[in-house]
Coordinates of C-alpha atoms and ligand atoms in Angstrom, one line a residue:
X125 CA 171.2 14.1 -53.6
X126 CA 172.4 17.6 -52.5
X127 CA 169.6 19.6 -49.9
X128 CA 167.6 21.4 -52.0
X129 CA 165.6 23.4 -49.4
X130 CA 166.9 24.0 -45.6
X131 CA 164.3 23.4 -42.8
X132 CA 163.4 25.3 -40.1
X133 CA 162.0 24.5 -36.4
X134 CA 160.9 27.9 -35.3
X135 CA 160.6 28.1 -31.5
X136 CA 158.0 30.8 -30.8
X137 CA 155.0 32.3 -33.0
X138 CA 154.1 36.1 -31.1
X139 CA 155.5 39.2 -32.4
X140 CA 158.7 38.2 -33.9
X141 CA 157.9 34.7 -34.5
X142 CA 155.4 35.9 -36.8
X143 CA 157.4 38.6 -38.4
X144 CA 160.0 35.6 -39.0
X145 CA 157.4 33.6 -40.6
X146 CA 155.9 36.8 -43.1
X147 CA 159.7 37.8 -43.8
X148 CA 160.6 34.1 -45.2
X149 CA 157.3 34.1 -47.1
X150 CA 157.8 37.6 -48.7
X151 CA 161.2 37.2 -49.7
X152 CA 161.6 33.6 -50.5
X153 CA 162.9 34.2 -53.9
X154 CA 165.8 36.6 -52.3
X155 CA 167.0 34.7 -50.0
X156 CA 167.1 31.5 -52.0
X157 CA 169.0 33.6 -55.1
X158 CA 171.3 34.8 -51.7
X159 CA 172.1 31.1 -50.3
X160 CA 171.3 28.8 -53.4
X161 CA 169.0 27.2 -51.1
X162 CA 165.4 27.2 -50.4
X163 CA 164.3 28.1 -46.9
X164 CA 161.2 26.6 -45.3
X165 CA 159.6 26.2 -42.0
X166 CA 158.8 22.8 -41.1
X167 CA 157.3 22.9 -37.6
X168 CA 156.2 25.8 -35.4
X169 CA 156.1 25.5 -31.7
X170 CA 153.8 27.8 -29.3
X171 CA 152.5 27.4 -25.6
X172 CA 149.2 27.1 -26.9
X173 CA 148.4 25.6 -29.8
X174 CA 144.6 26.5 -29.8
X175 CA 145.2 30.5 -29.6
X176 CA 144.0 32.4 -32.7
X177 CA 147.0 33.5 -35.4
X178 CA 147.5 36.4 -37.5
X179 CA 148.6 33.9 -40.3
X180 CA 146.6 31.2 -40.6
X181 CA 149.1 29.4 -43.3
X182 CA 151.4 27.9 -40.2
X183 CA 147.9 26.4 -38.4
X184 CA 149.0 22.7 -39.8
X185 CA 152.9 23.1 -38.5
X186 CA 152.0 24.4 -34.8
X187 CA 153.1 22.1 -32.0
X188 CA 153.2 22.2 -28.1
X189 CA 156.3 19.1 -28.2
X190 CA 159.5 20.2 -28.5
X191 CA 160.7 16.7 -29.5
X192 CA 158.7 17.5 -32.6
X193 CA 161.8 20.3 -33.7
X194 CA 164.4 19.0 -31.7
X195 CA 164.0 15.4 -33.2
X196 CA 163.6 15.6 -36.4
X197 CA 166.3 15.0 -38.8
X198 CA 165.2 16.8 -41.4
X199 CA 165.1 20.1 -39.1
X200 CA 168.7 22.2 -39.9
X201 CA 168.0 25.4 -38.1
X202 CA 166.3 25.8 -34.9
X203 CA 164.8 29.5 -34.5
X204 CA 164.5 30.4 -30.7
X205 CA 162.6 33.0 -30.1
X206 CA 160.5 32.4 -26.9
X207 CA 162.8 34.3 -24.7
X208 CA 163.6 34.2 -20.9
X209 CA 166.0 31.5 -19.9
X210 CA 164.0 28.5 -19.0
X211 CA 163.2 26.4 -21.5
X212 CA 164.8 28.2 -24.3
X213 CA 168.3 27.2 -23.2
X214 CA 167.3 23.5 -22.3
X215 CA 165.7 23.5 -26.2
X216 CA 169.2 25.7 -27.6
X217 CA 171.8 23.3 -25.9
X218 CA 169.4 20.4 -27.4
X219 CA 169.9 21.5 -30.4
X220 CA 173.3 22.2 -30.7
X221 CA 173.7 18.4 -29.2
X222 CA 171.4 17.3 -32.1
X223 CA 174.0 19.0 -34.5
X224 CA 171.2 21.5 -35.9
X225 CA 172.5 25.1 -35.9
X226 CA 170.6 28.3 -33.5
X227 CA 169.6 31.7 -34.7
X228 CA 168.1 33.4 -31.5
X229 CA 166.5 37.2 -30.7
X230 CA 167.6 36.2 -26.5
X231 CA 169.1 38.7 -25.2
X232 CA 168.4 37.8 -21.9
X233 CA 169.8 34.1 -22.5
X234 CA 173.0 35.5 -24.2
X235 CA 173.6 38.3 -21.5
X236 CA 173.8 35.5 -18.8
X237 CA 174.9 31.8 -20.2
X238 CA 176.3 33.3 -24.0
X239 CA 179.6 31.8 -23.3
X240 CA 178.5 28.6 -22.5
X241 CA 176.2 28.4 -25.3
X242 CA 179.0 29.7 -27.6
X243 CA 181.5 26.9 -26.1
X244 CA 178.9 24.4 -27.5
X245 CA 178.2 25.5 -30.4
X246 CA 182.2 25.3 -31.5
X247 CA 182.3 21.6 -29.8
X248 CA 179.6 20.6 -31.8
X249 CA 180.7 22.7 -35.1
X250 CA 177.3 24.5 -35.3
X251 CA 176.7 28.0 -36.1
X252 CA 175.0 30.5 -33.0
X253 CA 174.0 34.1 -34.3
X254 CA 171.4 36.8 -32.1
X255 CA 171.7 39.7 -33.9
X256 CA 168.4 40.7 -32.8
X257 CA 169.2 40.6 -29.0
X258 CA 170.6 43.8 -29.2
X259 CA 169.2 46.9 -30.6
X260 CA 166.7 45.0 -33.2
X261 CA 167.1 45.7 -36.5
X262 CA 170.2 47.6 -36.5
X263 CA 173.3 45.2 -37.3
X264 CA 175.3 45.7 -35.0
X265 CA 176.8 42.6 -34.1
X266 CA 177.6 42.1 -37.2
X267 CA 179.3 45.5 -37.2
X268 CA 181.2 44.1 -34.3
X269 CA 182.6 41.0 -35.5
X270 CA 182.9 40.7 -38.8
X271 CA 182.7 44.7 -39.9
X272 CA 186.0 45.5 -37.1
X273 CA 187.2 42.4 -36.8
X274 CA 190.5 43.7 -38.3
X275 CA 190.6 46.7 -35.8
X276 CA 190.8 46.9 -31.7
X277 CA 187.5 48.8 -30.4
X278 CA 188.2 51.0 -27.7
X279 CA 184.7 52.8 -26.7
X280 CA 180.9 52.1 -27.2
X281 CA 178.1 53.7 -26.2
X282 CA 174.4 52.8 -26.7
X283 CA 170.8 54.2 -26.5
X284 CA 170.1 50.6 -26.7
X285 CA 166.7 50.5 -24.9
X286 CA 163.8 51.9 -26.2
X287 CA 161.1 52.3 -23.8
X288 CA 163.4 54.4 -21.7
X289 CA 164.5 57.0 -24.7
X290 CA 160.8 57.1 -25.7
X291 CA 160.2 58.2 -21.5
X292 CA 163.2 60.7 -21.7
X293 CA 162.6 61.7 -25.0
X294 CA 159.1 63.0 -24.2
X295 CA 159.9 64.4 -20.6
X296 CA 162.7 67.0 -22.3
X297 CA 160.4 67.6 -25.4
X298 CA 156.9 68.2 -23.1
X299 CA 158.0 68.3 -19.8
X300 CA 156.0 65.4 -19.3
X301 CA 156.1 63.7 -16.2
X302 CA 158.2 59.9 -15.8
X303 CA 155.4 57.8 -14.3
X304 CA 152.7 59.4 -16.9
X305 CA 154.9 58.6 -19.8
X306 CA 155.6 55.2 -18.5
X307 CA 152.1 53.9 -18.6
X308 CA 151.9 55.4 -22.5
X309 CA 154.9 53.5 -23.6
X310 CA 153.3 50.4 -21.9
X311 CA 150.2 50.6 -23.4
X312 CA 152.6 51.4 -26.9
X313 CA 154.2 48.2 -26.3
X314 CA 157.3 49.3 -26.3
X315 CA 158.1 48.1 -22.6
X316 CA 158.8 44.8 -21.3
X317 CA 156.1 42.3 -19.2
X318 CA 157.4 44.0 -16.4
X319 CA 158.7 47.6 -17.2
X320 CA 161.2 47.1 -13.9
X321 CA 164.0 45.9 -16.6
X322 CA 163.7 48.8 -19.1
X323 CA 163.4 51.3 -16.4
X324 CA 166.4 50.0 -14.1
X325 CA 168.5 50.0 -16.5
X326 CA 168.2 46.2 -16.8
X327 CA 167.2 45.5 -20.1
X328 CA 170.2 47.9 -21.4
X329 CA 172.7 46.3 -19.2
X330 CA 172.5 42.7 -20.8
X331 CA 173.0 44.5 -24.2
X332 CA 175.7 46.4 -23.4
X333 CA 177.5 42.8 -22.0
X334 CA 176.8 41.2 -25.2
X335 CA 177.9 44.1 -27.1
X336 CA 181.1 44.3 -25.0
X337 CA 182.1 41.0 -24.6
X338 CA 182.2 40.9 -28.9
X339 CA 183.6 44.1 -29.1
X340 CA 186.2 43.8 -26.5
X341 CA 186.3 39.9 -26.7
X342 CA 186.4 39.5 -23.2
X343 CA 183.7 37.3 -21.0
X344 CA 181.8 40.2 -19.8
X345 CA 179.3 39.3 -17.5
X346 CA 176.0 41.1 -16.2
X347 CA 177.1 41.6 -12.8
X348 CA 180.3 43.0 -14.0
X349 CA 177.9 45.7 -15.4
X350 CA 177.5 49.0 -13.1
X351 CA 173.8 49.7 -13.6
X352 CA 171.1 52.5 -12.4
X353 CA 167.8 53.2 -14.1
X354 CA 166.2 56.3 -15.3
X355 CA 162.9 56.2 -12.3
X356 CA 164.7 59.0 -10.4
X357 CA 165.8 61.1 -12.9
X358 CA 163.3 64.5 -12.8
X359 CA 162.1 67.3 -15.4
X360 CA 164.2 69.5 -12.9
X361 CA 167.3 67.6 -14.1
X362 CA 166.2 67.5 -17.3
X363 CA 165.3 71.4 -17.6
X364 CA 169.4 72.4 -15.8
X365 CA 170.6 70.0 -18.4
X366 CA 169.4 71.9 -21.5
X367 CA 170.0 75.0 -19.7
X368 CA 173.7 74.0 -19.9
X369 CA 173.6 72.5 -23.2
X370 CA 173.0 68.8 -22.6
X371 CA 170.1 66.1 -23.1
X372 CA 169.8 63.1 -20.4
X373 CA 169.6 59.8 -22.0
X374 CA 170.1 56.5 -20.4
X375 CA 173.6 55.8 -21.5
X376 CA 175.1 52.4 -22.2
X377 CA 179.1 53.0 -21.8
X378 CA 181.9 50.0 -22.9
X379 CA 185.2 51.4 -22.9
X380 CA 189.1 49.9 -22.9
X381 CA 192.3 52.0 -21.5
X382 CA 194.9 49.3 -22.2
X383 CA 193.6 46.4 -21.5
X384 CA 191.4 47.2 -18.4
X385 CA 187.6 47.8 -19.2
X386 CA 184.4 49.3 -17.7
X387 CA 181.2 48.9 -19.0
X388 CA 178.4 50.8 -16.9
X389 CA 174.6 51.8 -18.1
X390 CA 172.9 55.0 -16.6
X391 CA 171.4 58.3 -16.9
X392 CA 173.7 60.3 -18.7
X393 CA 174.4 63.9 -19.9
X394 CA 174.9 64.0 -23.4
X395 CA 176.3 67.0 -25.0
X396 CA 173.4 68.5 -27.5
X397 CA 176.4 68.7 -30.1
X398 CA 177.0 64.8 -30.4
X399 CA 174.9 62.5 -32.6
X400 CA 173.4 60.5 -29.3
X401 CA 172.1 63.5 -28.1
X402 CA 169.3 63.6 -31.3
X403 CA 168.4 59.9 -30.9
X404 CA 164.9 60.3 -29.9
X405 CA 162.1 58.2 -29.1
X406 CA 162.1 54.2 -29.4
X407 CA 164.8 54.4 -31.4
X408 CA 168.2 52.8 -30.7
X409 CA 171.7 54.0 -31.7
X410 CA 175.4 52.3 -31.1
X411 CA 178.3 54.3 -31.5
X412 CA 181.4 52.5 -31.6
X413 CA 185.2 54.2 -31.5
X414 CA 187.6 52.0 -32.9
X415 CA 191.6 53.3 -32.7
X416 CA 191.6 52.5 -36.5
X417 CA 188.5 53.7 -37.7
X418 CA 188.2 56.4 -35.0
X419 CA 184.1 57.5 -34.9
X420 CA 181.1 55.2 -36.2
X421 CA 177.7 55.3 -35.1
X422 CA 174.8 53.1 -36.2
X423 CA 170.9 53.8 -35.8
X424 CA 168.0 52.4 -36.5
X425 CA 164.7 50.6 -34.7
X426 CA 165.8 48.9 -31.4
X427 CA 162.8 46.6 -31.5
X428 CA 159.2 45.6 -33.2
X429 CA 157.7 42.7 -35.2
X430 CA 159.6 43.7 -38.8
X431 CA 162.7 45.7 -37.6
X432 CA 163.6 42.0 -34.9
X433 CA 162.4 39.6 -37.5
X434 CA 165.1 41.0 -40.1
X435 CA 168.1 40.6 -37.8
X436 CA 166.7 36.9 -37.2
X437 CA 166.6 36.0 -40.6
X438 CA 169.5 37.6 -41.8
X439 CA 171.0 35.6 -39.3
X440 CA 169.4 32.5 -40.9
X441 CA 170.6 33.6 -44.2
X442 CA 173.8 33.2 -43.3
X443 CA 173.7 29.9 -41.9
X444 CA 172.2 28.8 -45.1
X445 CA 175.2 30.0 -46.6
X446 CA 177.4 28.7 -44.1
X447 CA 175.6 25.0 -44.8
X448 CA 176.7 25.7 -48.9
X449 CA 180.1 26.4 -48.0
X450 CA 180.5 23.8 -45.2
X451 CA 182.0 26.3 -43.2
X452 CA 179.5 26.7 -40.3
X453 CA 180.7 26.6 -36.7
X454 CA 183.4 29.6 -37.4
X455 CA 181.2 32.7 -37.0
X456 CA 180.8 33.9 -33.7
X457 CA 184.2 33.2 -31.9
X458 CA 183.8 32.6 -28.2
X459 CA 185.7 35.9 -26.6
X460 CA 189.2 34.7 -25.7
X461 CA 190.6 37.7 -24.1
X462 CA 191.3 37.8 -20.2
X463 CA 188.7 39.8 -18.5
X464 CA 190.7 43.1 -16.5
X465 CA 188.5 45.4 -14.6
X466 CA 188.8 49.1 -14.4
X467 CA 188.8 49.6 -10.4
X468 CA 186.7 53.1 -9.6
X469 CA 189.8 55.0 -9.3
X470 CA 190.6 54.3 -12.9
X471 CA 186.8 54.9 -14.4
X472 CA 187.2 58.4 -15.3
X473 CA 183.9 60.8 -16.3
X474 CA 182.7 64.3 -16.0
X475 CA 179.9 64.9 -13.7
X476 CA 177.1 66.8 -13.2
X477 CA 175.9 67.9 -9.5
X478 CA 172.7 69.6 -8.4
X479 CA 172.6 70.7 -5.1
X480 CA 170.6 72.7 -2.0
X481 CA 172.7 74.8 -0.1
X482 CA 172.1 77.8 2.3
X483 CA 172.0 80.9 0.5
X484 CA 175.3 82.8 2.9
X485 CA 178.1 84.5 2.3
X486 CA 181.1 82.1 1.8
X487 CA 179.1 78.8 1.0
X488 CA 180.6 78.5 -2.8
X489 CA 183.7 79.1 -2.0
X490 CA 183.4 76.5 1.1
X491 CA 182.3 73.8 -1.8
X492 CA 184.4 74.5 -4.6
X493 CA 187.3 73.9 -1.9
X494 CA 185.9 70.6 -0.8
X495 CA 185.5 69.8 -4.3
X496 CA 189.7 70.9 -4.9
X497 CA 190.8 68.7 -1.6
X498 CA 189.3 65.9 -3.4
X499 CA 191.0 66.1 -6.5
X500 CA 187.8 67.3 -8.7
X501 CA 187.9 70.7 -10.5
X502 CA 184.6 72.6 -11.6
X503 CA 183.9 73.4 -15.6
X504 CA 180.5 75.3 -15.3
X505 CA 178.6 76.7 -12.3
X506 CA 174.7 78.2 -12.1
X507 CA 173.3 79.4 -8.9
X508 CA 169.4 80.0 -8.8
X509 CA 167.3 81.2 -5.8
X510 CA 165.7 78.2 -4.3
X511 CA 162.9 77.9 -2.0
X512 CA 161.8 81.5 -2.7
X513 CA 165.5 82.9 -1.9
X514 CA 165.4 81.1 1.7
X515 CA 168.2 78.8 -0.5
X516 CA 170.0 78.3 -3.1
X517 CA 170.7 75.6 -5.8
X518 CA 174.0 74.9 -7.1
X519 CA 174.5 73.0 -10.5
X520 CA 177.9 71.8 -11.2
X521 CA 179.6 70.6 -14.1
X522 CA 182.9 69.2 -13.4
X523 CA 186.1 68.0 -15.3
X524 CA 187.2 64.8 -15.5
X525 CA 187.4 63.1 -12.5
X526 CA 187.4 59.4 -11.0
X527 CA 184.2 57.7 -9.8
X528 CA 186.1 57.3 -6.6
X529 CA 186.6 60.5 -5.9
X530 CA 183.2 61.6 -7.0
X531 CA 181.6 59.2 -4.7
X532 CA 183.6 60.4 -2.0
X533 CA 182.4 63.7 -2.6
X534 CA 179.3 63.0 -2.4
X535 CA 179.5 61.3 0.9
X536 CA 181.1 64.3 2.4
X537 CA 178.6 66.6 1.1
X538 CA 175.7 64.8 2.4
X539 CA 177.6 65.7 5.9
X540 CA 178.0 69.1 5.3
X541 CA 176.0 71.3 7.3
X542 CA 175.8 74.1 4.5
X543 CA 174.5 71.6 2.1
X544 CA 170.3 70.9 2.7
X545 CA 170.4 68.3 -0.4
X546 CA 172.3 66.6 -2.7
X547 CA 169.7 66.5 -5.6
X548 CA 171.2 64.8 -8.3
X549 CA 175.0 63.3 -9.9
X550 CA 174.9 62.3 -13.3
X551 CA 177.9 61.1 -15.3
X552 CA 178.4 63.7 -18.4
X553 CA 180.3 61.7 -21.4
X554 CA 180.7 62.6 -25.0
X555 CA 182.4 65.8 -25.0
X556 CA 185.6 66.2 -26.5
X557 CA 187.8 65.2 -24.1
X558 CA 186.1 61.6 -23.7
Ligands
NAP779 P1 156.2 37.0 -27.5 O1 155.4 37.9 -28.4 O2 155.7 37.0 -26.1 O3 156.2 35.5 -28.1 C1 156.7 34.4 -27.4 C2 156.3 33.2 -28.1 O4 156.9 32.1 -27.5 C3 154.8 32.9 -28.2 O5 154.4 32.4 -29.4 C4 154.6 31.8 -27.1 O6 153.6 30.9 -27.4 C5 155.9 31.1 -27.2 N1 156.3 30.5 -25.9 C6 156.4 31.1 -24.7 N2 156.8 30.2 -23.8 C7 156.9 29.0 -24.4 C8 157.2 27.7 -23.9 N3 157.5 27.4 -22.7 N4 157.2 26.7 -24.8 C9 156.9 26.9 -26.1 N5 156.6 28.2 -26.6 C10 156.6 29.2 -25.7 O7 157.7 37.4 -27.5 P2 158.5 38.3 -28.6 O8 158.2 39.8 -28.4 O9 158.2 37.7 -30.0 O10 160.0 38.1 -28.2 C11 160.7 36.9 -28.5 C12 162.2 37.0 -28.2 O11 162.7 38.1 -29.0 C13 162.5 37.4 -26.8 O12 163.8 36.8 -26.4 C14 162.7 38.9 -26.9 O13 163.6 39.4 -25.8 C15 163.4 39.0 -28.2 N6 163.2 40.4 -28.8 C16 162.0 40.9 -29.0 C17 161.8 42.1 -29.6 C18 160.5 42.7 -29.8 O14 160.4 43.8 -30.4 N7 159.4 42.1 -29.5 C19 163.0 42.8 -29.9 C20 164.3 42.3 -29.8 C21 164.4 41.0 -29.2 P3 152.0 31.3 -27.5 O15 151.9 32.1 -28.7 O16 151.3 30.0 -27.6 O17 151.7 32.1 -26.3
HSE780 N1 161.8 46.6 -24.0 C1 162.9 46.6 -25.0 C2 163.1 48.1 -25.3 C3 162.5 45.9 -26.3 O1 162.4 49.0 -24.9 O2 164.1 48.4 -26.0 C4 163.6 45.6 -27.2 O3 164.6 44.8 -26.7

């Protein structure tokens, strides 16, 4: 007799385990009139299976034994979402063996073992989808692969971590101070166990190499991702950035000239102008250039119980109708590109520089011709009195130049006897020449 109703194993039962569970309750009717197919959860496994539950309905299905999911024949669909990398990929890779298909939210998992997992899912002819891995409930990764799969994406960049935009976000709208608006958007519950990912970047960086290695469908891997984090980034920046018409945000940047690719995240000045710049708050936005479609940009909530839980079962949905049309094991293509990496000379961004100088007679013109010996041209300059006159602070904007050069610059200037500081160098990128 034909299935009827596809089963579930759901790995996991905190916040988006249990939006999973309210999402397939509430809509049941939907999603079976979607897929033809009834979708139920059969088995429900936790850490500790005597903690109290918000829904009380799943009480009889709770197991500590993964044998009890991975085991079972009945069990099509195994939901991971546990996160880190140990178990969940022991209890994925199990799966797939066992012929069941995966729909996990693990971002951390598919930053750092996705090919691998990929690999096995097309031996084994099983379907693997994470939407919710990056940027929550916005569906991106969909976007990516199915939405351009006819075009060649050449650019995308991401406010694709939450608890960092909410920090940002507040210290350019209050002037509130970094480590003060850190410990709200912990006790919010935006941040992660241990707010060292969000804040170094981390967190962002193994988004951007699962949104890159789809988007480019290359084998990007984390360490081939240039990261720096938002912890030294001060209202003083903040403040010289509005002043010259730019708002910091912690920028996740994937970009192809040719066939050679860079993907970066870090504090970035974003011109007010572009859409990026207004992403404020937890919120998350992509925006992707393709050399067909030419500007895109999707927004939405990068994270919470609701906002995950509908990536995951959306995902789910579509192995259901995968499992209809015996088609499953085609979706999410394993990238087959070769991986070519930009070199700094060829990463090419407009900068901004703050810096302490002696207030004299001649020290500008002294910079701006260290700055023209190594290849890098000013845009916009401010002077202000510093120190109560004794110096003065310089804030740059450059054109485009090479990180190369840049970072040479910077080593010279930390030489330079006329210089007291180099304060800050962000990258600027969305202006019209980028
Ligand atoms: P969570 O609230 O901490 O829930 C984790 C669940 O996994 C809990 O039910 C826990 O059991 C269970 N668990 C942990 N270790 C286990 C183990 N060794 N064996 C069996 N069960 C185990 O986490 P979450 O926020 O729902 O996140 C889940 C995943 O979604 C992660 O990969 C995360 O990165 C991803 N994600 C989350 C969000 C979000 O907004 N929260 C957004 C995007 C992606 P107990 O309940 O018994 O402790
Ligand atoms: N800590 C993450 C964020 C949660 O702030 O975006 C969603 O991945």
């Amino acid at each position: 007799m034909e299935k009827q109703v596809v089963k579930v194993g759901l790995m996991g039962f905190g916040t988006v385990g249990t939006g999973v569970v309210r999402i397939i309750s509430a809509h049941q009717e939907d999603l079976q009139k979607q897929t033809g197919l009834g979708i139920e959860i059969k088995k429900v496994l936790v850490q500790d299976a005597e903690k109290a539950r918000h829904i009380r309905s799943m009480e009889n299905k709770l197991t500590t034994d993964p044998a009890e999911l991975l085991e079972d024949p009945d069990i099509d669909v195994i939901v991971e979402v546990i996160g880190g990398i140990s178990p969940a990929k022991e209890y994925i890779l199990g799966a797939l063996e066992r012929g069941k298909h995966v729909v996990t939210a693990n971002k951390d998992l598919m930053a750092l073992h996705g090919a691998e997992i990929l690999n096995k899912a097309q031996e084994e002819g099983c379907d693997v989808f994470y939407e919710a891995s990056v940027a929550g409930g916005i569906p991106i990764l969909r976007a990516l692969v199915e939405g351009f799969s006819s075009d060649r994406i050449t650019k995308m960049m991401g406010i694709v971590n939450g608890t960092t935009n909410y920090i940002l976000t507040k210290m350019s709208q209050e002037g509130a101070d970094y480590a003060e608006v850190l410990k709200e958007a912990q006790a919010l519950g935006y941040a992660e166990a241990d707010p060292t990912s969000d804040v170094e970047g981390f967190d962002a960086a193994r988004k951007m190499a699962i949104l890159a290695t789809l988007g480019f469908r290359v084998p990007m891997k984390l360490e081939d991702v240039d990261v720096k984090g938002i912890s030294a980034v001060s209202r003083e920046d903040i403040a010289y950035g509005k002043q010259l018409g730019y708002e910091v945000k912690l920028l996740g940047l994937a970009r192809r000239d040719g066939e050679a690719v860079e993907v970066s995240v870090q504090p970035t000045m974003v011109p007010k102008s572009h859409p990026l710049a207004s992403v404020n708050g937890v919120f998350n936005a992509v925006y992707v250039h393709g050399e067909a479609v030419g500007e895109t940009m999707f927004y939405g909530p990068g994270a919470g119980e609701m906002p995950t839980a509908t990536a995951v079962v959306s995902d789910l949905v579509t192995v259901v109708k995968n499992m209809k049309m015996g088609v499953n094991g085609r979706g999410m293509v394993a990238p087959y590109k070769e991986k070519i990496l930009k070199d700094d000379s060829q990463k090419l961004s407009k900068y901004f520089l703050r810096i302490v100088v002696a207030d004299k007679r001649g020290v500008l013109a002294k910079i701006t011709q260290m700055l023209a010996d190594k290849n890098i041209s000013l845009e916009q300059v401010i002077q202000q009195p510093y120190n109560n006159g004794a110096q003065a602070e310089i804030i740059m904007i450059t054109h485009l130049s090479s990180k190369s050069d840049m970072s040479n610059v910077i080593v010279d200037m930390e030489e330079m006897e006329i210089i007291t500081e180099v304060k800050s160098c962000y990258r600027v990128e969305g202006g019209d020449q980028q």
